Each structure stands twice: as structure tokens, then as C-alpha cells.
mmCIF file of C-alpha atoms and ligand atoms in Angstrom:
data_model
loop_
_atom_site.group_PDB
_atom_site.id
_atom_site.type_symbol
_atom_site.label_atom_id
_atom_site.label_comp_id
_atom_site.label_asym_id
_atom_site.label_seq_id
_atom_site.Cartn_x
_atom_site.Cartn_y
_atom_site.Cartn_z
ATOM 1 C CA MET H 540 1.585 4.800 12.299
ATOM 2 C CA PHE H 541 -1.197 2.195 12.104
ATOM 3 C CA ASN H 542 -3.944 1.598 14.621
ATOM 4 C CA PHE H 543 -5.202 -1.834 13.587
ATOM 5 C CA ASP H 544 -4.239 -5.406 14.335
ATOM 6 C CA PRO H 545 -2.807 -6.692 11.037
ATOM 7 C CA ARG H 546 -3.795 -10.284 11.890
ATOM 8 C CA THR H 547 -7.438 -9.272 11.362
ATOM 9 C CA TYR H 548 -6.766 -8.871 7.630
ATOM 10 C CA THR H 549 -4.506 -11.828 6.786
ATOM 11 C CA LYS H 550 -7.323 -14.115 5.684
ATOM 12 C CA GLN H 551 -9.031 -11.531 3.496
ATOM 13 C CA TYR H 552 -5.790 -10.528 1.783
ATOM 14 C CA ALA H 553 -5.015 -14.169 0.980
ATOM 15 C CA SER H 554 -8.432 -14.841 -0.513
ATOM 16 C CA GLU H 555 -9.322 -11.477 -2.135
ATOM 17 C CA GLY H 556 -5.943 -9.894 -2.873
ATOM 18 C CA PHE H 557 -6.928 -6.605 -1.215
ATOM 19 C CA VAL H 558 -8.033 -5.095 2.077
ATOM 20 C CA HIS H 559 -9.614 -1.744 2.909
ATOM 21 C CA ILE H 560 -8.958 -0.570 6.460
ATOM 22 C CA PRO H 561 -11.079 2.503 7.322
ATOM 23 C CA SER H 562 -9.179 4.979 9.543
ATOM 24 C CA GLY H 563 -6.194 2.624 9.457
ATOM 25 C CA VAL H 564 -3.612 5.258 10.407
ATOM 26 C CA THR H 565 -3.430 6.934 13.807
ATOM 27 C CA GLU H 566 -4.587 10.530 14.102
ATOM 28 C CA GLY H 567 -1.060 11.529 15.077
ATOM 29 C CA PHE H 568 0.475 9.993 11.958
ATOM 30 C CA TYR H 569 -2.260 11.404 9.744
ATOM 31 C CA ALA H 570 -1.665 14.922 11.051
ATOM 32 C CA LYS H 571 2.113 14.676 10.476
ATOM 33 C CA MET H 572 1.649 13.145 7.026
ATOM 34 C CA ALA H 573 -0.928 15.710 5.856
ATOM 35 C CA LYS H 574 1.401 18.538 6.897
ATOM 36 C CA GLN H 575 4.362 16.913 5.126
ATOM 37 C CA VAL H 576 2.282 16.362 1.997
ATOM 38 C CA SER H 577 1.355 20.042 1.767
ATOM 39 C CA GLU H 578 5.002 21.025 2.228
ATOM 40 C CA TYR H 579 6.272 18.522 -0.348
ATOM 41 C CA LEU H 580 3.743 19.543 -2.909
ATOM 42 C CA ALA H 581 4.760 23.153 -2.508
ATOM 43 C CA LYS H 582 8.512 22.464 -2.661
ATOM 44 C CA SER H 583 9.809 19.229 -4.085
ATOM 45 C CA LEU H 584 7.744 17.793 -6.903
ATOM 46 C CA MET H 585 9.703 15.107 -8.680
ATOM 47 C CA LYS H 586 9.429 16.301 -12.235
ATOM 48 C CA GLU H 587 10.920 13.108 -13.616
ATOM 49 C CA PHE H 588 8.003 11.200 -12.111
ATOM 50 C CA ALA H 589 5.277 13.436 -13.475
ATOM 51 C CA ILE H 590 3.038 10.939 -15.256
ATOM 52 C CA GLY H 591 0.176 12.302 -17.279
ATOM 53 C CA ASP H 592 -2.064 14.182 -14.938
ATOM 54 C CA LYS H 593 -0.615 13.227 -11.603
ATOM 55 C CA GLN H 594 2.462 14.549 -9.854
ATOM 56 C CA GLN H 595 4.643 12.554 -7.526
ATOM 57 C CA ALA H 596 7.121 13.392 -4.810
ATOM 58 C CA LYS H 597 9.276 11.036 -2.771
ATOM 59 C CA TYR H 598 7.982 10.776 0.775
ATOM 60 C CA GLU H 599 10.326 11.019 3.780
ATOM 61 C CA PHE H 600 9.070 9.346 6.942
ATOM 62 C CA PRO H 601 8.864 11.740 9.914
ATOM 63 C CA GLU H 602 11.784 11.866 12.361
ATOM 64 C CA GLY H 603 11.657 9.969 15.599
ATOM 65 C CA GLY H 604 9.828 6.740 14.794
ATOM 66 C CA ASP H 605 10.732 3.380 13.302
ATOM 67 C CA TYR H 606 8.090 3.723 10.590
ATOM 68 C CA VAL H 607 9.746 1.479 7.997
ATOM 69 C CA ASN H 608 9.939 -1.325 10.531
ATOM 70 C CA GLU H 609 6.305 -0.882 11.589
ATOM 71 C CA LEU H 610 5.206 -0.800 7.955
ATOM 72 C CA VAL H 611 7.184 -3.931 7.102
ATOM 73 C CA GLN H 612 5.931 -5.843 10.170
ATOM 74 C CA SER H 613 2.287 -4.950 9.467
ATOM 75 C CA VAL H 614 2.451 -5.736 5.745
ATOM 76 C CA ALA H 615 4.281 -9.008 6.440
ATOM 77 C CA THR H 616 1.542 -10.108 8.842
ATOM 78 C CA ILE H 617 -1.267 -9.204 6.434
ATOM 79 C CA CYS H 618 0.489 -10.999 3.541
ATOM 80 C CA GLY H 619 1.666 -13.930 5.660
ATOM 81 C CA VAL H 620 5.328 -13.504 4.663
ATOM 82 C CA ASP H 621 8.616 -13.186 6.536
ATOM 83 C CA PRO H 622 9.167 -9.489 7.427
ATOM 84 C CA LYS H 623 12.870 -9.944 6.652
ATOM 85 C CA SER H 624 11.965 -10.671 3.025
ATOM 86 C CA LEU H 625 10.177 -7.341 2.463
ATOM 87 C CA VAL H 626 11.786 -4.515 0.512
ATOM 88 C CA LEU H 627 10.233 -1.051 0.314
ATOM 89 C CA SER H 628 10.401 -0.196 -3.379
ATOM 90 C CA GLU H 629 8.448 3.062 -3.458
ATOM 91 C CA ARG H 630 7.296 5.778 -1.079
ATOM 92 C CA HIS H 631 5.535 8.414 -3.125
ATOM 93 C CA ILE H 632 3.056 11.169 -2.593
ATOM 94 C CA LYS H 633 0.672 11.155 -5.523
ATOM 95 C CA ALA H 634 -1.325 14.301 -6.217
ATOM 96 C CA TYR H 635 -3.845 14.353 -9.027
ATOM 97 C CA ASP H 636 -4.265 17.625 -10.916
ATOM 98 C CA SER H 637 -7.560 19.523 -10.734
ATOM 99 C CA ASP H 638 -8.244 18.683 -14.394
ATOM 100 C CA ALA H 639 -7.318 14.968 -14.206
ATOM 101 C CA LYS H 640 -9.456 12.727 -16.453
ATOM 102 C CA PRO H 641 -12.500 11.437 -14.553
ATOM 103 C CA ASN H 642 -12.330 7.927 -16.077
ATOM 104 C CA PRO H 643 -8.718 6.953 -16.826
ATOM 105 C CA LEU H 644 -7.784 3.522 -18.219
ATOM 106 C CA ALA H 645 -6.946 0.857 -15.636
ATOM 107 C CA HIS H 646 -3.277 0.075 -14.982
ATOM 108 C CA LYS H 647 -1.153 -2.386 -13.067
ATOM 109 C CA ASP H 648 1.693 -1.051 -10.946
ATOM 110 C CA ARG H 649 5.300 -1.821 -11.845
ATOM 111 C CA PHE H 650 6.706 -5.322 -11.253
ATOM 112 C CA ALA H 651 8.389 -4.213 -7.999
ATOM 113 C CA SER H 652 4.946 -3.303 -6.545
ATOM 114 C CA GLU H 653 3.966 -6.784 -5.406
ATOM 115 C CA VAL H 654 2.077 -5.094 -2.584
ATOM 116 C CA SER H 655 0.731 -1.558 -3.008
ATOM 117 C CA LEU H 656 -0.372 0.182 0.160
ATOM 118 C CA GLY H 657 -2.207 3.466 -0.229
ATOM 119 C CA ILE H 658 -2.947 5.898 2.573
ATOM 120 C CA SER H 659 -5.622 8.412 1.586
ATOM 121 C CA VAL H 660 -4.668 11.989 2.402
ATOM 122 C CA HIS H 661 -7.250 14.169 0.614
ATOM 123 C CA VAL H 662 -10.218 12.516 -1.091
ATOM 124 C CA PRO H 663 -12.864 14.793 -2.651
ATOM 125 C CA ALA H 664 -16.432 13.463 -2.883
ATOM 126 C CA GLY H 665 -16.826 11.060 -5.828
ATOM 127 C CA SER H 666 -13.131 10.068 -5.960
ATOM 128 C CA THR H 667 -12.955 6.256 -5.632
ATOM 129 C CA LEU H 668 -10.493 3.407 -6.106
ATOM 130 C CA VAL H 669 -11.801 0.972 -8.702
ATOM 131 C CA MET H 670 -10.230 -2.457 -9.009
ATOM 132 C CA TYR H 671 -10.683 -5.814 -10.689
ATOM 133 C CA PRO H 672 -9.238 -8.233 -8.133
ATOM 134 C CA TYR H 673 -10.634 -11.446 -9.574
ATOM 135 C CA ASP H 674 -9.813 -11.330 -13.291
ATOM 136 C CA GLU H 675 -6.859 -10.878 -15.633
ATOM 137 C CA ASN H 676 -4.393 -11.225 -12.769
ATOM 138 C CA GLU H 677 -1.139 -11.929 -14.617
ATOM 139 C CA ILE H 678 1.802 -10.131 -13.023
ATOM 140 C CA ASN H 679 3.084 -7.048 -14.859
ATOM 141 C CA PRO H 680 6.572 -8.202 -15.905
ATOM 142 C CA PHE H 681 7.742 -4.645 -16.640
ATOM 143 C CA ASN H 682 9.047 -2.195 -14.081
ATOM 144 C CA SER H 683 6.573 0.479 -15.148
ATOM 145 C CA SER H 684 2.833 0.519 -15.697
ATOM 146 C CA THR H 685 3.210 2.554 -18.914
ATOM 147 C CA GLN H 686 5.417 -0.136 -20.475
ATOM 148 C CA LEU H 687 2.764 -2.772 -19.853
ATOM 149 C CA ARG H 688 0.087 -0.682 -21.575
ATOM 150 C CA LEU H 689 2.421 0.113 -24.496
ATOM 151 C CA SER H 690 3.278 -3.579 -24.911
ATOM 152 C CA PHE H 691 -0.250 -4.517 -26.008
ATOM 153 C CA ALA H 692 -1.176 -4.720 -29.681
ATOM 154 C CA GLY H 693 -4.461 -2.976 -30.509
ATOM 155 C CA ASP H 694 -6.450 -6.200 -30.250
ATOM 156 C CA ARG H 695 -4.816 -7.289 -26.957
ATOM 157 C CA GLN H 696 -5.948 -4.432 -24.726
ATOM 158 C CA PRO H 697 -7.502 -5.607 -21.428
ATOM 159 C CA GLU H 698 -10.680 -3.495 -21.701
ATOM 160 C CA PRO H 699 -12.972 -6.112 -23.322
ATOM 161 C CA ALA H 700 -12.168 -8.620 -20.556
ATOM 162 C CA LEU H 701 -12.379 -5.962 -17.814
ATOM 163 C CA SER H 702 -15.785 -4.773 -18.983
ATOM 164 C CA ALA H 703 -17.097 -8.257 -18.137
ATOM 165 C CA ALA H 704 -15.059 -8.588 -14.923
ATOM 166 C CA ARG H 705 -16.255 -8.188 -11.334
ATOM 167 C CA VAL H 706 -15.524 -4.674 -10.086
ATOM 168 C CA VAL H 707 -14.777 -3.533 -6.560
ATOM 169 C CA GLU H 708 -15.157 0.196 -5.923
ATOM 170 C CA ILE H 709 -13.711 1.569 -2.714
ATOM 171 C CA ASN H 710 -15.027 4.852 -1.405
ATOM 172 C CA ASP H 711 -12.009 5.730 0.721
ATOM 173 C CA LYS H 712 -11.767 8.557 3.222
ATOM 174 C CA PRO H 713 -8.755 10.511 4.550
ATOM 175 C CA GLY H 714 -6.768 8.274 6.919
ATOM 176 C CA ASP H 715 -7.934 5.012 5.321
ATOM 177 C CA VAL H 716 -5.483 2.313 4.296
ATOM 178 C CA VAL H 717 -5.992 0.228 1.177
ATOM 179 C CA MET H 718 -3.597 -2.596 0.427
ATOM 180 C CA PHE H 719 -3.694 -4.739 -2.706
ATOM 181 C CA ARG H 720 -1.620 -6.828 -5.111
ATOM 182 C CA GLY H 721 -0.549 -3.816 -7.154
ATOM 183 C CA HIS H 722 1.432 -5.554 -9.893
ATOM 184 C CA SER H 723 -1.278 -8.069 -10.715
ATOM 185 C CA ILE H 724 -4.655 -6.339 -10.110
ATOM 186 C CA TRP H 725 -5.941 -3.863 -12.725
ATOM 187 C CA HIS H 726 -7.017 -0.668 -10.950
ATOM 188 C CA LEU H 727 -7.722 3.013 -11.457
ATOM 189 C CA ARG H 728 -8.730 6.112 -9.527
ATOM 190 C CA ARG H 729 -12.150 7.316 -10.693
ATOM 191 C CA ASN H 730 -12.812 11.099 -10.498
ATOM 192 C CA PRO H 731 -9.282 11.605 -9.199
ATOM 193 C CA ALA H 732 -9.103 15.413 -9.494
ATOM 194 C CA ASN H 733 -7.476 16.934 -6.385
ATOM 195 C CA THR H 734 -7.027 13.544 -4.673
ATOM 196 C CA THR H 735 -3.784 13.090 -2.742
ATOM 197 C CA MET H 736 -2.457 9.707 -1.700
ATOM 198 C CA LEU H 737 0.642 8.368 -0.022
ATOM 199 C CA TYR H 738 1.661 5.180 -1.832
ATOM 200 C CA LEU H 739 4.046 2.680 -0.261
ATOM 201 C CA LYS H 740 5.045 -0.296 -2.431
ATOM 202 C CA LEU H 741 6.780 -3.436 -1.254
ATOM 203 C CA ASN H 742 7.942 -6.820 -2.530
ATOM 204 C CA THR H 743 9.491 -10.045 -1.306
ATOM 205 C CA PHE H 744 12.112 -10.355 -4.056
ATOM 206 C CA ASN H 745 14.865 -7.841 -3.234
ATOM 207 C CA CYS H 746 13.714 -5.356 -5.859
ATOM 208 C CA ASP H 747 14.212 -1.621 -5.293
ATOM 209 C CA PRO H 748 14.723 -0.149 -8.768
ATOM 210 C CA LEU H 749 14.321 3.482 -7.687
ATOM 211 C CA GLY H 750 16.499 3.051 -4.588
ATOM 212 C CA GLU H 751 13.796 4.216 -2.167
ATOM 213 C CA ASP H 752 14.264 1.688 0.652
ATOM 214 C CA PRO H 753 16.394 3.408 3.320
ATOM 215 C CA ARG H 754 18.069 0.008 3.853
ATOM 216 C CA THR H 755 19.323 -0.289 0.249
ATOM 217 C CA GLY H 756 22.413 1.898 0.802
ATOM 218 C CA PRO H 757 23.608 -0.184 3.772
ATOM 219 C CA ILE H 758 23.104 -3.404 1.733
ATOM 220 C CA ARG H 759 25.320 -2.027 -1.050
ATOM 221 C CA ALA H 760 27.941 -1.008 1.532
ATOM 222 C CA PHE H 761 27.821 -4.493 3.068
ATOM 223 C CA THR H 762 28.233 -6.073 -0.389
ATOM 224 C CA ALA H 763 31.298 -3.892 -1.071
ATOM 225 C CA GLN H 764 32.783 -5.035 2.235
ATOM 226 C CA VAL H 765 32.189 -8.723 1.463
ATOM 227 C CA ILE H 766 33.777 -8.582 -1.997
ATOM 228 C CA ALA H 767 36.798 -6.793 -0.526
ATOM 229 C CA GLY H 768 37.263 -9.721 1.886
ATOM 230 C CA ASP H 769 38.801 -13.153 1.230
ATOM 231 C CA ASP H 770 37.346 -15.967 -0.884
ATOM 232 C CA ASP H 771 36.178 -18.063 2.081
ATOM 233 C CA GLN H 772 34.200 -15.145 3.468
ATOM 234 C CA LEU H 773 32.695 -14.393 0.057
ATOM 235 C CA GLN H 774 31.661 -18.010 -0.518
ATOM 236 C CA ALA H 775 29.790 -18.173 2.781
ATOM 237 C CA HIS H 776 27.449 -15.287 1.874
ATOM 238 C CA VAL H 777 24.157 -15.525 -0.006
ATOM 239 C CA PRO H 778 23.895 -13.728 -3.367
ATOM 240 C CA LEU H 779 20.621 -12.094 -4.413
ATOM 241 C CA VAL H 780 19.692 -10.551 -7.752
ATOM 242 C CA GLY H 781 20.632 -6.915 -7.079
ATOM 243 C CA ARG H 782 17.982 -4.471 -5.912
ATOM 244 C CA ARG H 783 18.396 -2.184 -8.897
ATOM 245 C CA VAL H 784 18.258 -4.900 -11.579
ATOM 246 C CA ASP H 785 15.425 -4.004 -13.944
ATOM 247 C CA TYR H 786 15.786 -6.967 -16.307
ATOM 248 C CA VAL H 787 18.184 -9.436 -17.886
ATOM 249 C CA HIS H 788 17.937 -10.023 -21.591
ATOM 250 C CA ARG H 789 19.340 -12.044 -24.443
ATOM 251 C CA LEU H 790 19.418 -9.668 -27.368
ATOM 252 C CA TYR H 791 19.552 -10.712 -30.996
ATOM 253 C CA ASN H 792 20.376 -8.045 -33.464
ATOM 254 C CA ARG H 793 18.745 -8.339 -36.888
ATOM 255 C CA ASP H 794 21.750 -10.310 -38.088
ATOM 256 C CA TRP H 795 20.990 -12.803 -35.246
ATOM 257 C CA ARG H 796 24.145 -11.866 -33.373
ATOM 258 C CA GLU H 797 23.452 -12.685 -29.756
ATOM 259 C CA VAL H 798 24.449 -10.706 -26.698
ATOM 260 C CA ILE H 799 23.390 -11.251 -23.080
ATOM 261 C CA GLY H 800 23.028 -8.295 -20.788
ATOM 262 C CA VAL H 801 21.732 -6.922 -17.515
ATOM 263 C CA VAL H 802 19.930 -3.603 -17.358
ATOM 264 C CA LEU H 803 19.906 -1.776 -14.051
ATOM 265 C CA TRP H 804 16.993 0.622 -13.619
ATOM 266 C CA GLY H 805 17.500 3.675 -15.823
ATOM 267 C CA GLU H 806 20.861 2.440 -17.154
ATOM 268 C CA GLN H 807 22.195 0.937 -20.366
ATOM 269 C CA HIS H 808 22.824 -2.708 -21.263
ATOM 270 C CA PHE H 809 25.778 -4.225 -19.375
ATOM 271 C CA THR H 810 27.156 -7.306 -21.154
ATOM 272 C CA ILE H 811 27.580 -10.560 -19.253
ATOM 273 C CA ASP H 812 28.680 -13.943 -20.588
ATOM 274 C CA ASP H 813 26.966 -17.298 -20.587
ATOM 275 C CA HIS H 814 28.565 -18.439 -17.361
ATOM 276 C CA GLU H 815 27.617 -15.240 -15.536
ATOM 277 C CA LEU H 816 24.055 -15.758 -16.726
ATOM 278 C CA LYS H 817 24.131 -19.314 -15.314
ATOM 279 C CA LEU H 818 25.378 -17.958 -11.981
ATOM 280 C CA LEU H 819 22.532 -15.415 -11.884
ATOM 281 C CA GLN H 820 19.997 -18.106 -12.747
ATOM 282 C CA ALA H 821 21.303 -20.332 -9.944
ATOM 283 C CA ILE H 822 20.566 -17.624 -7.337
ATOM 284 C CA ASP H 823 17.542 -18.673 -5.281
ATOM 285 C CA GLY H 824 17.794 -16.507 -2.161
ATOM 286 C CA ARG H 825 19.024 -19.403 0.011
ATOM 287 C CA ARG H 826 22.119 -20.820 -1.693
ATOM 288 C CA THR H 827 25.484 -19.412 -0.662
ATOM 289 C CA VAL H 828 27.980 -18.199 -3.241
ATOM 290 C CA ALA H 829 29.743 -21.587 -2.971
ATOM 291 C CA GLU H 830 26.456 -23.419 -3.621
ATOM 292 C CA VAL H 831 25.495 -21.113 -6.495
ATOM 293 C CA ILE H 832 28.851 -21.774 -8.160
ATOM 294 C CA GLN H 833 28.308 -25.498 -7.693
ATOM 295 C CA ALA H 834 24.712 -25.342 -9.002
ATOM 296 C CA ALA H 835 25.816 -23.351 -12.063
ATOM 297 C CA ASN H 836 27.865 -26.446 -12.687
ATOM 298 C CA GLY H 837 31.056 -24.743 -13.654
ATOM 299 C CA SER H 838 32.331 -24.458 -17.086
ATOM 300 C CA ALA H 839 34.538 -21.873 -15.351
ATOM 301 C CA PRO H 840 37.001 -22.890 -12.605
ATOM 302 C CA ARG H 841 36.040 -21.805 -9.073
ATOM 303 C CA GLY H 842 38.570 -18.945 -9.032
ATOM 304 C CA GLU H 843 37.085 -17.558 -12.252
ATOM 305 C CA ALA H 844 33.531 -17.946 -10.940
ATOM 306 C CA LEU H 845 34.458 -16.020 -7.787
ATOM 307 C CA LYS H 846 35.884 -13.223 -9.945
ATOM 308 C CA MET H 847 32.589 -13.132 -11.824
ATOM 309 C CA ILE H 848 30.605 -12.887 -8.580
ATOM 310 C CA ARG H 849 32.877 -10.037 -7.456
ATOM 311 C CA ARG H 850 32.440 -8.222 -10.765
ATOM 312 C CA LEU H 851 28.641 -8.647 -10.792
ATOM 313 C CA SER H 852 28.443 -7.559 -7.147
ATOM 314 C CA ALA H 853 30.580 -4.472 -7.715
ATOM 315 C CA ARG H 854 28.288 -3.479 -10.597
ATOM 316 C CA GLY H 855 25.066 -3.814 -8.545
ATOM 317 C CA VAL H 856 23.883 -6.898 -10.454
ATOM 318 C CA VAL H 857 24.263 -8.967 -7.288
ATOM 319 C CA ASP H 858 23.796 -8.058 -3.608
ATOM 320 C CA LEU H 859 25.406 -10.182 -0.912
ATOM 321 C CA VAL H 860 23.702 -10.878 2.396
ATOM 322 C CA GLU H 861 24.459 -13.042 5.390
ATOM 323 C CA ALA H 862 23.296 -16.642 5.256
ATOM 324 C CA GLN H 863 20.215 -17.280 7.391
ATOM 325 C CA PRO H 864 19.947 -20.509 9.345
ATOM 326 C CA SER H 865 18.123 -22.923 7.078
ATOM 327 C CA ARG H 866 14.547 -23.980 7.800
ATOM 328 C CA SER H 867 15.652 -27.482 8.699
ATOM 329 C CA SER H 868 18.145 -26.190 11.243
ATOM 330 C CA ILE H 869 15.545 -23.832 12.770
ATOM 331 C CA ARG H 870 13.203 -26.827 12.979
ATOM 332 C CA ALA H 871 15.969 -28.933 14.562
ATOM 333 C CA ALA H 872 16.634 -26.191 17.128
ATOM 334 C CA GLU H 873 12.902 -25.996 17.959
ATOM 335 C CA MET H 874 12.683 -29.766 18.348
ATOM 336 C CA ALA H 875 15.756 -29.770 20.598
ATOM 337 C CA ALA H 876 14.144 -27.069 22.764
ATOM 338 C CA VAL H 877 11.008 -29.134 23.430
ATOM 339 C CA PRO H 878 11.302 -30.658 26.944
ATOM 340 C CA GLY H 879 11.361 -34.434 27.040
ATOM 341 C CA ARG H 880 13.020 -34.889 23.633
HETATM 342 FE FE1 LIG C 2279 -1.518 2.120 -9.266
#
């Protein structure tokens, strides 16, 4: 898929928040991808994703290669994170219409797009990626870029600050790879008409709202298996905030009645109680179910807390994964392996 050494870009990504890798995909992958893109655009446009003047279709990796693994390994190296922590939250073909606005407003990608990786497929002359990597870098807390824009009052729009900010304009060519902090860097495609991109989005926090990571189904199946097992087995696993969780909220109606709820992507409010909220807040990606229950400092007895974990897991609010050896035990194993110790 890629024909570069990802280590070359680690330093730049850490300091600048973006990298541009000219001809970053192999000719073989480019040829396959360009063919797929033409076919997708002809057949399977995702109407529900049509946003303004660009159309999107979900991308399927070609048969016969471990592309997701290669993508995850390369991105992990560039970002300096553990490949096991990376979730693929989007794989979309984006095709801009022939009458797309030449100077659209900047946007930030959805919260799940911690890393946005674009592969340029067709780029007409004058079509460029404009970004503001050094200013106004708060993370978009919403799981859509439209929601962020709509959340601003008239006098809180980012444009005044962006007009004074340092701009980077990337003149990308077909086969180039651009990777950047999508959910925190304002960006836009200038003169986008007839541009086609493949966008792959990833994050390190188990977030896959649209269910586009091929590994999300198996994780749900594994979770179902764990909650069907006995309490000891359940307690030894590590709970994560579920991949499809969009947000958790505490809602006050206008009579100040309070209700706590979880909203899975595209779904309605699902009520949880105070103790379930405490359990969710105690999840840190390392603690086991037993440790989470202990940290939530039970107002509910252990048996009740386990029922809650089962209920939240069955609903997709929690995913369960196997416990990884802790850092200290990895360190201890490394020390033990050093000759002479
Ligand atoms: Fe974007």
C-alpha cells in the first residue's frame, strides 16, 4: 500500500501535526484504488453521507492484502503510538462535484478523526489542501464537523482568528499521502471541483461511531461471549467505552428534572443511573472490570455492579477486551531477560 518508511515522518508529525508524503502509495495500490473509486462512484454513493457539494462512499480495501494492518502499523509509527490502540473510524471516498464552491469555510473533522489520512486520487490543477496547523487547535468535541460549525454563536466563528493565522497550502498530486490531526486542525479543500480523495480516519480511543473498522464486529462478538461467561471471567477483562458511543449527557429538562443518558451514534438517549455513570467514568483502558468496580467505589454491591456492566456491554455502551500485561510487568520481563541480572 505505502512505499515510504514511516519513521522518516515521526518527528515532523509530532512537531507540526501534519505530514505530506509525495507519491506515498505504491503504483500497484494506486492503480487498484483508482479503479475501485471509479466503480464506487458509478454504483454505490452513500446518499446519507452526501454533505453539501461532496459525495461519499464507503471504501472497501482490495482483496488479498492485509491493508488495515499495514495502515495501522504505518500510522502508529508516524504518530508514535501503540498500533494496538488504533481504531479505523472512517474509510471514505470523497468526490467533490463539478460545481463545488471554490473557497469553502474551514472545518475540523469529527471527534473520532484524531488522525486523518488522505490519499489523493484525482486532483485537478488549482485544487489544494489548505490548513491552519498552528492556531485554534482545540479538539472538535462533536462527532461531526457540521455540529461544530453550528455550535458557534455569530460572534464566535473561527474566521477572524484564522485570517490572522499561519496557513499551509499543500499542492497534492495523485498518489500523495497527507496525514494530519483532523479533529483539531482547521482545514479546507480550495478549488475542490472534481477532486477525488480516499480518506482514512483513525483514533487511539476505541471510537468507531459509523462501524467502519472491520475489527469492530469481532470485538462486539467477543464482548457478547465474555458477558455470557461467569463472573470471574468477566471481572478479569478490561472494559472500554464502546466503539459506537457518540456521547454521554446529563440532561435537565426546563423543570430541572435530571436524567443521565448515553447516546450511541445515530440512536436515541438510553437512560443510565448514577452508579452506571460512575462505572463508565472509572474506565481508563487499563483497569479490569474488577478494578473499575472498585474505583467506582460502590454504592452498589459487587453483584449489582456486575449486572450493570453486563447490561451496558450488551447495549454497546461498553466493549470488553482482554487485559494486556501492564507496563511494569513488561518492564520486569525485559529486566529479567537482560543477561547478568
Ligand atoms: Fe476534513
